[in-house]
PDB file of C-alpha atoms and ligand atoms in Angstrom:
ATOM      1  CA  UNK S   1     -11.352  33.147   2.725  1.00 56.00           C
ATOM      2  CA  UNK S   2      -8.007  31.869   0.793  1.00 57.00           C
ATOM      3  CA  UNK S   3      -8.812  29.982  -2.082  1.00 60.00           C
ATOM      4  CA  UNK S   4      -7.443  26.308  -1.087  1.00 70.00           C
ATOM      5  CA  UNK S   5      -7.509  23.160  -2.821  1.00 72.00           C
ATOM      6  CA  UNK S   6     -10.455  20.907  -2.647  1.00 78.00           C
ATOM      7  CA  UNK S   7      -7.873  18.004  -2.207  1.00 88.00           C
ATOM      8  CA  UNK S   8      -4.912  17.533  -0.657  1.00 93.00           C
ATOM      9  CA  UNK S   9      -2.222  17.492  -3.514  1.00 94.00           C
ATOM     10  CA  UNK S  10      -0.637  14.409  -4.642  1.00 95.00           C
ATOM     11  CA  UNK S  11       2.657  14.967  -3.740  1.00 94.00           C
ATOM     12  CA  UNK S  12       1.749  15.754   0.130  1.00 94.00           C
ATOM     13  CA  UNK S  13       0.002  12.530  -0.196  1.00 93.00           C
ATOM     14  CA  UNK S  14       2.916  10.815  -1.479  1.00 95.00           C
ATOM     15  CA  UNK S  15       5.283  12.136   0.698  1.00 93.00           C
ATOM     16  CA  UNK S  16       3.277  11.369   3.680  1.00 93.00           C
ATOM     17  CA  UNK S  17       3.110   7.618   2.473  1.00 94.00           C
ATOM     18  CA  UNK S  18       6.404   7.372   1.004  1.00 94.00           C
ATOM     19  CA  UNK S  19       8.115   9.726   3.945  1.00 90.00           C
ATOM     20  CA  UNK S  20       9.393   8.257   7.737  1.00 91.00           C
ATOM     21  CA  UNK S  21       6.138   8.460   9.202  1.00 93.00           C
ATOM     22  CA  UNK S  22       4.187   5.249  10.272  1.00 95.00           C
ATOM     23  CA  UNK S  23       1.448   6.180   7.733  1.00 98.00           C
ATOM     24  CA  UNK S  24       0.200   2.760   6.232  1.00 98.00           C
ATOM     25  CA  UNK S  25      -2.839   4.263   4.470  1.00 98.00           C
ATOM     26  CA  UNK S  26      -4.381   8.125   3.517  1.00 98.00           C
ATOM     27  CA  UNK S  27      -7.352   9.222   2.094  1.00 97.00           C
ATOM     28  CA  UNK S  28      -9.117  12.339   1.305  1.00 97.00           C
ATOM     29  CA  UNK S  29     -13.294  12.188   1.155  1.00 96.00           C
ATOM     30  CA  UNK S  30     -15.289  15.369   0.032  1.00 95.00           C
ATOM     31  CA  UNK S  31     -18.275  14.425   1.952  1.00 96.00           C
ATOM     32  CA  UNK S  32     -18.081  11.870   5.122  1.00 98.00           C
ATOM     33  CA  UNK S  33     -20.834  11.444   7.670  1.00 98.00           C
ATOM     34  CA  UNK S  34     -17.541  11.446  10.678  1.00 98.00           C
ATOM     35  CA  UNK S  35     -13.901  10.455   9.910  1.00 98.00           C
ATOM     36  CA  UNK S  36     -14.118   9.338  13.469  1.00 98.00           C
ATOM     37  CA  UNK S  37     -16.766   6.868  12.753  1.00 98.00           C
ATOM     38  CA  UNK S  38     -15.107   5.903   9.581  1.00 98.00           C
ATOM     39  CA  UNK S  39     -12.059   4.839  11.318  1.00 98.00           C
ATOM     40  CA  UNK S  40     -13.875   3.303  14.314  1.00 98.00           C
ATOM     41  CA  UNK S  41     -15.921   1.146  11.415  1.00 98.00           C
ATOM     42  CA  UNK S  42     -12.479   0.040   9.549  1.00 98.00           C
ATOM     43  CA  UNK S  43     -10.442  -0.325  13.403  1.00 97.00           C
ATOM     44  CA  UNK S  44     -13.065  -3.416  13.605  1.00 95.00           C
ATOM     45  CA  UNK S  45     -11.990  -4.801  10.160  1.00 96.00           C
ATOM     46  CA  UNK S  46      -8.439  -4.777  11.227  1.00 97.00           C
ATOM     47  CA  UNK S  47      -6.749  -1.375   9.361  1.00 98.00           C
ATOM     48  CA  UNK S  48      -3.304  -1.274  10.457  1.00 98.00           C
ATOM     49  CA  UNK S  49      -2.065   2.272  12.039  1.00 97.00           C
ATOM     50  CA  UNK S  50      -1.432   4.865  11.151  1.00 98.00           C
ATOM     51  CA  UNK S  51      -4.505   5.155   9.113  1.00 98.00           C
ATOM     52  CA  UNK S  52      -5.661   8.781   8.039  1.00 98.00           C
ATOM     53  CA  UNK S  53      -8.729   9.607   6.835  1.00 98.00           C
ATOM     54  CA  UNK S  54      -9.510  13.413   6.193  1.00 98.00           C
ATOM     55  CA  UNK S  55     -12.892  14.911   5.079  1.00 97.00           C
ATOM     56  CA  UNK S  56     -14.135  18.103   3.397  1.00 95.00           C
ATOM     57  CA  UNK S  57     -17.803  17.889   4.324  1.00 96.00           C
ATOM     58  CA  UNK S  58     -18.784  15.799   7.391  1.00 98.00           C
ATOM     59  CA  UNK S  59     -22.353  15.178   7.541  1.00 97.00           C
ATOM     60  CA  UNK S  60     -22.425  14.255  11.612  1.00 98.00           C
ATOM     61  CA  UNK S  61     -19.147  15.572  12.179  1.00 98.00           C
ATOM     62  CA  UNK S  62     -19.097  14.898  16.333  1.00 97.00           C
ATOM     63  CA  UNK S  63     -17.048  16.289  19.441  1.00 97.00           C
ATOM     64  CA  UNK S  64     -17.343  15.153  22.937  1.00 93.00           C
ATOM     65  CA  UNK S  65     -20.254  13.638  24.386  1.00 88.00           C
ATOM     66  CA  UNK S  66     -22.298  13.732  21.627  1.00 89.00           C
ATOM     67  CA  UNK S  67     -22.061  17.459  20.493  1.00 93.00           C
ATOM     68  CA  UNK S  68     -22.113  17.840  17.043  1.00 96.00           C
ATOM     69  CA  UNK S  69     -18.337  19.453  15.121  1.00 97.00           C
ATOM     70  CA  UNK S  70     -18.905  22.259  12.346  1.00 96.00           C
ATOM     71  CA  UNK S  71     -16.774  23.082  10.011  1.00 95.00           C
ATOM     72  CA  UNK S  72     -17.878  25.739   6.907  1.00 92.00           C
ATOM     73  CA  UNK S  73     -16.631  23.545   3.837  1.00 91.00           C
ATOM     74  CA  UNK S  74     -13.514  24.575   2.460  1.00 91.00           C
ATOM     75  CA  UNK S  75     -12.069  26.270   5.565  1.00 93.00           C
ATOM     76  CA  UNK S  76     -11.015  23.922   8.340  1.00 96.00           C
ATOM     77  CA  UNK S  77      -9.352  20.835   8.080  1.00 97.00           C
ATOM     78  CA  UNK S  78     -11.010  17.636   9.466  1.00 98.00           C
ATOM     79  CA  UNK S  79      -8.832  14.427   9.726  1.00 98.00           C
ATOM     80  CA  UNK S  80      -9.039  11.356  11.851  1.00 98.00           C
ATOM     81  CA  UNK S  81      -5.430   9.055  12.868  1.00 98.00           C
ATOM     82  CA  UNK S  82      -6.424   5.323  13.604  1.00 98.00           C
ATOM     83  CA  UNK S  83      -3.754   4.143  16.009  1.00 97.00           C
ATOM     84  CA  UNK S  84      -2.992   1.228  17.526  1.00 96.00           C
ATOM     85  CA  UNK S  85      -1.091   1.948  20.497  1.00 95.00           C
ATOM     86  CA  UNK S  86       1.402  -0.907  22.485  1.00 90.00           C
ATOM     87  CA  UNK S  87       1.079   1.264  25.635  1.00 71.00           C
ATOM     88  CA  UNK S  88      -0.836  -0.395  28.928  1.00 74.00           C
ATOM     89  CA  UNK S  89      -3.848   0.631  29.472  1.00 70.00           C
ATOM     90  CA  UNK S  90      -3.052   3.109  32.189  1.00 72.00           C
ATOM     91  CA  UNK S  91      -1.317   5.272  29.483  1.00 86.00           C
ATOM     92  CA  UNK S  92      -3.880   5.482  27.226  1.00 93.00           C
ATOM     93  CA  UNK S  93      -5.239   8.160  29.419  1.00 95.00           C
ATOM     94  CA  UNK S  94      -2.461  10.218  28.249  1.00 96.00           C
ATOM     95  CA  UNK S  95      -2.931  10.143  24.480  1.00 97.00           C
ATOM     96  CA  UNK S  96      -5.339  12.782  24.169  1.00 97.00           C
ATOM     97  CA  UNK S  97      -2.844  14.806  25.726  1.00 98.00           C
ATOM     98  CA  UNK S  98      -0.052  13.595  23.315  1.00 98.00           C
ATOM     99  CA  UNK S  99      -2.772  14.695  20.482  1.00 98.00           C
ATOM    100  CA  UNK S 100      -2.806  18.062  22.263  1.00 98.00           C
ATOM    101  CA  UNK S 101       0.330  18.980  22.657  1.00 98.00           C
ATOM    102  CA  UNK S 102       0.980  18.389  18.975  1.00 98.00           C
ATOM    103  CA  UNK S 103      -1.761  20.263  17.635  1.00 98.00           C
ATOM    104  CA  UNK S 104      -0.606  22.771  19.913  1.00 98.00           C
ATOM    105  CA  UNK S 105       2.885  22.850  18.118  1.00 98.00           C
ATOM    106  CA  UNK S 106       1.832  22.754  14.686  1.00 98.00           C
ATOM    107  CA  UNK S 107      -0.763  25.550  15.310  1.00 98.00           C
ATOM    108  CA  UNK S 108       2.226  27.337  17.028  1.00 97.00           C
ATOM    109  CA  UNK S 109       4.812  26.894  13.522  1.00 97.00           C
ATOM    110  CA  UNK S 110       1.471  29.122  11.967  1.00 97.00           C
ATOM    111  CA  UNK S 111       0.515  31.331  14.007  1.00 96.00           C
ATOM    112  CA  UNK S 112       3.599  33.052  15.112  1.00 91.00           C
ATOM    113  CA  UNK S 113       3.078  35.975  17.574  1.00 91.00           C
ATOM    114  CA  UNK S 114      -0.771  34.206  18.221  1.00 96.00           C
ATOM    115  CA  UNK S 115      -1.339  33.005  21.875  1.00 97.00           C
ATOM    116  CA  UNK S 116      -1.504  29.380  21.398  1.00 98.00           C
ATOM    117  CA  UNK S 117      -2.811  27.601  24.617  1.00 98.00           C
ATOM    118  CA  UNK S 118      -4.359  24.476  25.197  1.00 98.00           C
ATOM    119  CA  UNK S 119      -7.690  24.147  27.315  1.00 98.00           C
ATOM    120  CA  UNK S 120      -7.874  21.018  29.626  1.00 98.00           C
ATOM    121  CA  UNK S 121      -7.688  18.488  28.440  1.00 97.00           C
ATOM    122  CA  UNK S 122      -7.217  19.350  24.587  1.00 95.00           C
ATOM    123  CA  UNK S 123      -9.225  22.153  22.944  1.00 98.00           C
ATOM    124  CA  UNK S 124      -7.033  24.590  20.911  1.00 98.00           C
ATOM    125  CA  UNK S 125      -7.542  28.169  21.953  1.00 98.00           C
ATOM    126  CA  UNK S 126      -5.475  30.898  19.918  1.00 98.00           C
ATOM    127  CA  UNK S 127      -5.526  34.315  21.297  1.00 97.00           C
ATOM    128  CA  UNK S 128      -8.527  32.847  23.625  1.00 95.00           C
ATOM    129  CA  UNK S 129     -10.959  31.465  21.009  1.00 96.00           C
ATOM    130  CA  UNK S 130     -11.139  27.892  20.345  1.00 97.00           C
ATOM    131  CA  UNK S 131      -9.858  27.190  16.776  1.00 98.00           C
ATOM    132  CA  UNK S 132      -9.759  23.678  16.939  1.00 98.00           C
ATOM    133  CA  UNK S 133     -10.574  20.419  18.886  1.00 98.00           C
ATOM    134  CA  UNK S 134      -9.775  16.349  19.726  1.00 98.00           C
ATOM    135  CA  UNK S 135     -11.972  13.753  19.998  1.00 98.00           C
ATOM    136  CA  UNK S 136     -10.010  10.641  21.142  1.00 97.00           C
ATOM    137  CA  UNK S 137     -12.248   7.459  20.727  1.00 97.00           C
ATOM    138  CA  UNK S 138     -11.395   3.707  21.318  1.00 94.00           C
ATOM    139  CA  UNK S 139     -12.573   1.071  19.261  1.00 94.00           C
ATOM    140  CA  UNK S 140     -11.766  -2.413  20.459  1.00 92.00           C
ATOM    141  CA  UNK S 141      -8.240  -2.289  20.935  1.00 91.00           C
ATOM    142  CA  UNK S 142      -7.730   0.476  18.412  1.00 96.00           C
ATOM    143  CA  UNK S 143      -7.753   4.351  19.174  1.00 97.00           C
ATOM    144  CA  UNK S 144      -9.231   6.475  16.973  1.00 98.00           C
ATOM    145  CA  UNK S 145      -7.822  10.870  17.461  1.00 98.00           C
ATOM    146  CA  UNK S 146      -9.954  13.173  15.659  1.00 98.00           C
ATOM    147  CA  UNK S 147      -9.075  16.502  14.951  1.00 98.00           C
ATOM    148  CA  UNK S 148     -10.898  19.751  13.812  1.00 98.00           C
ATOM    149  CA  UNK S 149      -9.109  22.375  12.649  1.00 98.00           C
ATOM    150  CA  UNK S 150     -10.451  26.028  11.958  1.00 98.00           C
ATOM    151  CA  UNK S 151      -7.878  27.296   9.012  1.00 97.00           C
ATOM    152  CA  UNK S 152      -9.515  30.507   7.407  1.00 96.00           C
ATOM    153  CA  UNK S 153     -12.991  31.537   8.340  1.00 96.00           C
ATOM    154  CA  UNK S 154     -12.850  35.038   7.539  1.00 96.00           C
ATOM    155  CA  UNK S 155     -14.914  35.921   5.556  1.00 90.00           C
ATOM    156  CA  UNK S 156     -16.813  32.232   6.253  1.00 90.00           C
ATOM    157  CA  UNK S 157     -20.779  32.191   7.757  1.00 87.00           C
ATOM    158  CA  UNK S 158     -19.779  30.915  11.340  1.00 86.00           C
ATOM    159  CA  UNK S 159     -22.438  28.437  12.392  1.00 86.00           C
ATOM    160  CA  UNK S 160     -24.655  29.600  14.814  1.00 90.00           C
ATOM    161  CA  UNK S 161     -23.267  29.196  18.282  1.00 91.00           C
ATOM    162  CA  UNK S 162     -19.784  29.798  17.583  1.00 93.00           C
ATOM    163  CA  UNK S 163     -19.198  33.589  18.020  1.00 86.00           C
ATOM    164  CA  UNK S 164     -16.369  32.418  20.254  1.00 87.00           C
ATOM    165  CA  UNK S 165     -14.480  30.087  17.954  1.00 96.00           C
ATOM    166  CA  UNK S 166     -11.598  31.331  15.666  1.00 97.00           C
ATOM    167  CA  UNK S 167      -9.416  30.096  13.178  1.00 97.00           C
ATOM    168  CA  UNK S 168      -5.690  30.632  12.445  1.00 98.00           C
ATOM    169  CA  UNK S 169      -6.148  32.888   9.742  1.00 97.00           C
ATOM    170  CA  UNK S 170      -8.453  35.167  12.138  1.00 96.00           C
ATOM    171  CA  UNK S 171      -5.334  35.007  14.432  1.00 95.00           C
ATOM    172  CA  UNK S 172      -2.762  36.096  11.753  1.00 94.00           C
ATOM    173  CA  UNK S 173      -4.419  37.994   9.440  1.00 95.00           C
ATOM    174  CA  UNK S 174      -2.723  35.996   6.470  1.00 94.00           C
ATOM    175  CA  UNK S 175      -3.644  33.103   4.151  1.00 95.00           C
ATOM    176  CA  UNK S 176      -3.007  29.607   5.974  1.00 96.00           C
ATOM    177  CA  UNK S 177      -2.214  26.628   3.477  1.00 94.00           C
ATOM    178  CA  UNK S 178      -4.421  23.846   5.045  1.00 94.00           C
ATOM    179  CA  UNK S 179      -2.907  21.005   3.375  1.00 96.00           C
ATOM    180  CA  UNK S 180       0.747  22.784   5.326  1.00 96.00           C
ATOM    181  CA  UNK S 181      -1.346  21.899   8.476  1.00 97.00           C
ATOM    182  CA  UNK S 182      -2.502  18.856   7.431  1.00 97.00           C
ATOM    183  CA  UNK S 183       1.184  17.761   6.506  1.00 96.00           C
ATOM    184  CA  UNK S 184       2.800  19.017  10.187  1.00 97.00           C
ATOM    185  CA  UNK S 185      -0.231  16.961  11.611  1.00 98.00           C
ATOM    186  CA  UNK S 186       0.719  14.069  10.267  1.00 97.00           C
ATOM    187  CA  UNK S 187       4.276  14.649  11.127  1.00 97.00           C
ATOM    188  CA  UNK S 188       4.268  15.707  14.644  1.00 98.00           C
ATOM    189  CA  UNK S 189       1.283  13.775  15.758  1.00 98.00           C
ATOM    190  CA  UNK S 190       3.461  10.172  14.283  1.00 98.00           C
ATOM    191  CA  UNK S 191       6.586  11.530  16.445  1.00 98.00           C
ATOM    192  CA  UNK S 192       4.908  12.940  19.465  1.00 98.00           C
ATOM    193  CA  UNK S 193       3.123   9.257  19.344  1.00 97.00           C
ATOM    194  CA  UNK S 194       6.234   7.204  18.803  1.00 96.00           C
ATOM    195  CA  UNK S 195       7.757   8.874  21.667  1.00 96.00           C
ATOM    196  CA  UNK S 196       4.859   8.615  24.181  1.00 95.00           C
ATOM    197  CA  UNK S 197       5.212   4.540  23.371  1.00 94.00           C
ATOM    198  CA  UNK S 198       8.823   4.440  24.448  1.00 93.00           C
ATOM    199  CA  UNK S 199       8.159   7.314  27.589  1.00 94.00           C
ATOM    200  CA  UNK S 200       4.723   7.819  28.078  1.00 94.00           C
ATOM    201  CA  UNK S 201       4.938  10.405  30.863  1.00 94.00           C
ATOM    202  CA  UNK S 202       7.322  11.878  28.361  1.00 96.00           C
ATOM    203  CA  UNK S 203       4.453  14.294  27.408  1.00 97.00           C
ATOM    204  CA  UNK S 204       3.540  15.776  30.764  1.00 98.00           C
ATOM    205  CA  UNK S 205       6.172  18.913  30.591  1.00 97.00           C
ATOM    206  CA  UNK S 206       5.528  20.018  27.173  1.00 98.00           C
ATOM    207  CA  UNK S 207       1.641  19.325  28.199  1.00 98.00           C
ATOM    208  CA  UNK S 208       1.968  21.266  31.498  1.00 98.00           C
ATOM    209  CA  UNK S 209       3.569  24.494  30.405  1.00 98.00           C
ATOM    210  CA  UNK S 210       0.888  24.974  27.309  1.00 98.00           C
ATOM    211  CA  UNK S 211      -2.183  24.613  29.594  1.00 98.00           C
ATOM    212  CA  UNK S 212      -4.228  27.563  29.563  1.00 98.00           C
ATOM    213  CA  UNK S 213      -6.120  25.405  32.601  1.00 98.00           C
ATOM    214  CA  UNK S 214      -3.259  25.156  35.040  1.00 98.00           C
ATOM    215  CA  UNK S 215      -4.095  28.369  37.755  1.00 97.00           C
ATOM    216  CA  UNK S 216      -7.536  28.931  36.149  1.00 97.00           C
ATOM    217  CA  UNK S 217     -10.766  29.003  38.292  1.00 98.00           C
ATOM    218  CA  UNK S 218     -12.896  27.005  36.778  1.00 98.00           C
ATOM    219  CA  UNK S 219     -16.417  25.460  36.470  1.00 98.00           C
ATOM    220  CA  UNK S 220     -16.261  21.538  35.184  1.00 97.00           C
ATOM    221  CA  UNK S 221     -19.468  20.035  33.726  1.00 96.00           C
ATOM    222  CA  UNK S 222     -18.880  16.422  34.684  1.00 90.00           C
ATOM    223  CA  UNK S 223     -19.892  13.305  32.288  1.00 87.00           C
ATOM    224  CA  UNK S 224     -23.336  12.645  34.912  1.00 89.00           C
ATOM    225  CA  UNK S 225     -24.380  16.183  34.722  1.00 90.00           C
ATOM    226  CA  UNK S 226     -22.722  17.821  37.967  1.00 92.00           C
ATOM    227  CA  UNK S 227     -20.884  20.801  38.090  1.00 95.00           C
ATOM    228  CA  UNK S 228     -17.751  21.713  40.526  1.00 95.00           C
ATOM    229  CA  UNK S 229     -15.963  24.990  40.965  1.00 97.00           C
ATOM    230  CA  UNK S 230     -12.400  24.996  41.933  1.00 97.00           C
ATOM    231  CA  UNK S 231      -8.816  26.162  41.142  1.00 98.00           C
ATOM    232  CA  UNK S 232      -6.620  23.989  38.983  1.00 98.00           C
ATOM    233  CA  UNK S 233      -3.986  23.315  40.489  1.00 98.00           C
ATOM    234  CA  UNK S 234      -2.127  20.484  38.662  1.00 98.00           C
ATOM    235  CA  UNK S 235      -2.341  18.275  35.667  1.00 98.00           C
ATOM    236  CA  UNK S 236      -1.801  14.623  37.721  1.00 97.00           C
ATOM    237  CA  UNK S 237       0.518  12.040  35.941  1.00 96.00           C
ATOM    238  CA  UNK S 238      -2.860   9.892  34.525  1.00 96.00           C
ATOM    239  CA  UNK S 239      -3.516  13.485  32.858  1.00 97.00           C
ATOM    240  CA  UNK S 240      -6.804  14.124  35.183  1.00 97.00           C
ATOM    241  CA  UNK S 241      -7.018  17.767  36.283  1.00 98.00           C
ATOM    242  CA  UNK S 242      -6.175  18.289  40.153  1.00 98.00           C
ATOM    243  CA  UNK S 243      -9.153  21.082  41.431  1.00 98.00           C
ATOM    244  CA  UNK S 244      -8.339  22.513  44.616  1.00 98.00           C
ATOM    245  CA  UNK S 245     -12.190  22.682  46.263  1.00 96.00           C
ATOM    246  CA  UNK S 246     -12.306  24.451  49.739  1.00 95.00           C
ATOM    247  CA  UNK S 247      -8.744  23.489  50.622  1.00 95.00           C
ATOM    248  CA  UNK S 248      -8.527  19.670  49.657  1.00 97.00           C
ATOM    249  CA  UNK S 249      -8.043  18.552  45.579  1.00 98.00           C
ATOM    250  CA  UNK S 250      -9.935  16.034  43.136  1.00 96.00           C
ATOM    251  CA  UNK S 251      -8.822  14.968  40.200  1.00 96.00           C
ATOM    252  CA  UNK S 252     -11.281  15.097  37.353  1.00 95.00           C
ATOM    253  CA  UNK S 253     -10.640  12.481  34.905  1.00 93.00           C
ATOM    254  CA  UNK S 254     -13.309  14.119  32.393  1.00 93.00           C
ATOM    255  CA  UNK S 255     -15.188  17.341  31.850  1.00 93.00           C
ATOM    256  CA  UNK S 256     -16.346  20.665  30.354  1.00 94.00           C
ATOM    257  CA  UNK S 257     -14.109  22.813  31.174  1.00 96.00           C
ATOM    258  CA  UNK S 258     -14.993  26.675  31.826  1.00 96.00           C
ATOM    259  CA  UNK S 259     -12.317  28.738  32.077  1.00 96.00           C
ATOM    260  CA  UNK S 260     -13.945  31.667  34.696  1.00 96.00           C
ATOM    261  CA  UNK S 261     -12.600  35.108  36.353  1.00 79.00           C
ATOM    262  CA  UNK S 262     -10.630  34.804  39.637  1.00 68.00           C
ATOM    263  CA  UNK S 263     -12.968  34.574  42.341  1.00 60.00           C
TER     264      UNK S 263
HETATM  265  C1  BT5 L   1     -14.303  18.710  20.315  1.00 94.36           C
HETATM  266  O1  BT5 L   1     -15.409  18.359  21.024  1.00 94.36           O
HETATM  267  O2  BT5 L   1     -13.746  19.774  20.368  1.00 94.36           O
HETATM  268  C2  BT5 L   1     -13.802  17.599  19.400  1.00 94.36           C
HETATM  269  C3  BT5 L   1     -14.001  17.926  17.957  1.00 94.36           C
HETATM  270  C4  BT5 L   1     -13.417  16.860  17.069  1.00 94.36           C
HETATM  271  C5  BT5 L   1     -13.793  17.061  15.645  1.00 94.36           C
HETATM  272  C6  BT5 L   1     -13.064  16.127  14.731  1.00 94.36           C
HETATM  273  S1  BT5 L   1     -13.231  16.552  13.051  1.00 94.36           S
HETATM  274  C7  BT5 L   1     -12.549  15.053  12.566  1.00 94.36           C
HETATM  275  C8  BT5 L   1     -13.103  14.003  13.504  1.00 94.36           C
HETATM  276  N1  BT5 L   1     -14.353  13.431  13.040  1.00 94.36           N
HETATM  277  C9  BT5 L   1     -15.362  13.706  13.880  1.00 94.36           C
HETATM  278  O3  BT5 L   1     -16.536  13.353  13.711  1.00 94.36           O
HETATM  279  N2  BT5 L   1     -14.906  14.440  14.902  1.00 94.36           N
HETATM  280  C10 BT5 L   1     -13.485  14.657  14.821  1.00 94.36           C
HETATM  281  P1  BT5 L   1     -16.069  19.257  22.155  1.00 94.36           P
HETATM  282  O4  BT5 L   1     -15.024  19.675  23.123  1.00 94.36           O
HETATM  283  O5  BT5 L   1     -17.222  18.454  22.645  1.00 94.36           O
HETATM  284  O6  BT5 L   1     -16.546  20.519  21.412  1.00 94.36           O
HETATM  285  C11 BT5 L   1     -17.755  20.516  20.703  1.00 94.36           C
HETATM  286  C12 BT5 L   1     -18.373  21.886  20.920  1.00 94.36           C
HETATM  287  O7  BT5 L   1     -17.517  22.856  20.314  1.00 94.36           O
HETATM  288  C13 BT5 L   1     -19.726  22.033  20.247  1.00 94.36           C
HETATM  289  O8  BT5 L   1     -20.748  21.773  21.159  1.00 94.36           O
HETATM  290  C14 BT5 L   1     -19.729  23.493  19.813  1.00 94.36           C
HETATM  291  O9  BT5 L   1     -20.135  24.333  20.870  1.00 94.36           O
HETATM  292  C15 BT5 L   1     -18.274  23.799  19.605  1.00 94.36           C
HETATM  293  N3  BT5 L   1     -17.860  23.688  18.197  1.00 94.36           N
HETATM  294  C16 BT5 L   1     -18.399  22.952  17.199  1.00 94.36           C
HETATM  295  N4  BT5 L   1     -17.709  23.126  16.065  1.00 94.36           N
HETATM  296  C17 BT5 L   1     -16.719  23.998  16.353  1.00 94.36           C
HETATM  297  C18 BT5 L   1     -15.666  24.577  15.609  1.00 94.36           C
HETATM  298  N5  BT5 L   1     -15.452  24.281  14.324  1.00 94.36           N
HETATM  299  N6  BT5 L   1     -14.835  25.438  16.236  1.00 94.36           N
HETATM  300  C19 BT5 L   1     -14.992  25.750  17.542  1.00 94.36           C
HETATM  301  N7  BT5 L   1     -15.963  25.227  18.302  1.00 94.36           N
HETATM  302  C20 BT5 L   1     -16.820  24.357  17.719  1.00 94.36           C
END
């Protein structure tokens, strides 16, 4: 594993305050129990967006539905935006897709020649593994996008459980400069949000045409516990998944996702 810094240094932190970005407030913990949970806590005090809050060491570090996040300290990057989007409700569907696609394109600016793909609706898969994921939590009328990065796990004691996962070092073979990530994070997650306020079905292309989902057979775990198979056929303009089933299509708002062989 490349030797990074513990902290982010203080002229990334400066620029990212001082720079265009809508960045009222940053700060770097070593240990957190979950910069999601952090934010949610300070959303209810009334923190103005675009909070960041970025950890080394996250005690409950959590993904969807109550599974727990890893992340080996000193080799991913784990960072939380606290928005507070203008957009009706019916968009809000559509952010973690906006928190997607720009994951996707920073990942892409590091991992040139890597596959960089994004499973429905926003896990990070390079070359196939997952390297990083979203969780996208409201609190009141705040909206709180987490983000899990793998950087540079070779050489790192995966947890148990994540033979499949990778990181973008694994995919390049070279030395990844986590606080570089953290800085096109803040950067492209600010501009892909400003413009999915003014156009929110703005992100649907450049959401469409990185989905790993889109003509996958697939198995989706649902919230209640029921599993469908189908073909993925579409991603609809709400972001749900269109699965063709048996001829007719459903749209599945929210899922596991299993990306299987063609039937
Ligand atoms: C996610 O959930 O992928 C969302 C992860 C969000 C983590 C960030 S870190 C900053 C912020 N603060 C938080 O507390 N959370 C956010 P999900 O799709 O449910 O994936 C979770 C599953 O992925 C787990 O059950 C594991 O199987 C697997 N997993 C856990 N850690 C992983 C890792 N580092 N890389 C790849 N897979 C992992």
């Amino acid at each position: 594993m490349h030797a990074c810094p513990p902290h982010p240094p203080e002229a990334l932190v400066r620029s990212i305050l001082d720079g265009p970005s809508r960045v009222t407030s940053f700060e770097w913990r070593d240990e957190v129990a979950s910069t999601n949970a952090l934010l949610a806590a300070a959303a209810a005090e009334g923190l103005p967006e675009i909070a960041v809050v970025g950890a080394d060491v996250q005690t409950s570090g959590r993904g969807r539905l109550g599974r727990p996040w890893h992340a080996p300290t000193g080799s991913s990057l784990q960072v939380s935006f606290l928005l507070r989007p203008h957009a009706d409700m019916a968009a809000l569907t559509l952010l973690p897709l906006v928190a997607g696609v720009a994951l996707a394109e920073v990942a892409e600016a590091h991992v040139e020649g890597a596959h960089v793909r994004l499973k429905w609706p926003n896990d990070l898969l390079v070359d196939g593994g997952k390297a990083a994921g979203i969780l996208v939590e409201r609190s009141g009328d705040a909206v709180v996008v987490g983000i899990g990065v793998n950087v540079d796990w070779r050489g790192v004691e995966r947890p148990e459980g994540l033979e499949h996962a990778t990181s973008l070092s694994e995919a390049t073979g070279r030395d990844i400069d986590r606080w570089k990530v953290l800085a096109g994070l803040v950067g492209v997650l600010d501009r892909r949000y400003g413009d999915w306020q003014e156009r929110p079905n703005g992100i649907l292309d450049a959401y469409r045409s990185r989905c790993a989902t889109l003509g996958a057979r697939v198995r989706i775990v649902q919230v209640n516990g029921s599993s469908v198979v189908g073909t993925a056929v579409g991603i609809a303009d709400d972001g749900a998944l269109e699965l063709e089933i048996d001829g007719s299509v459903v749209r599945v708002r929210a899922g596991e996702v299993t990306h299987l062989r063609p039937a």
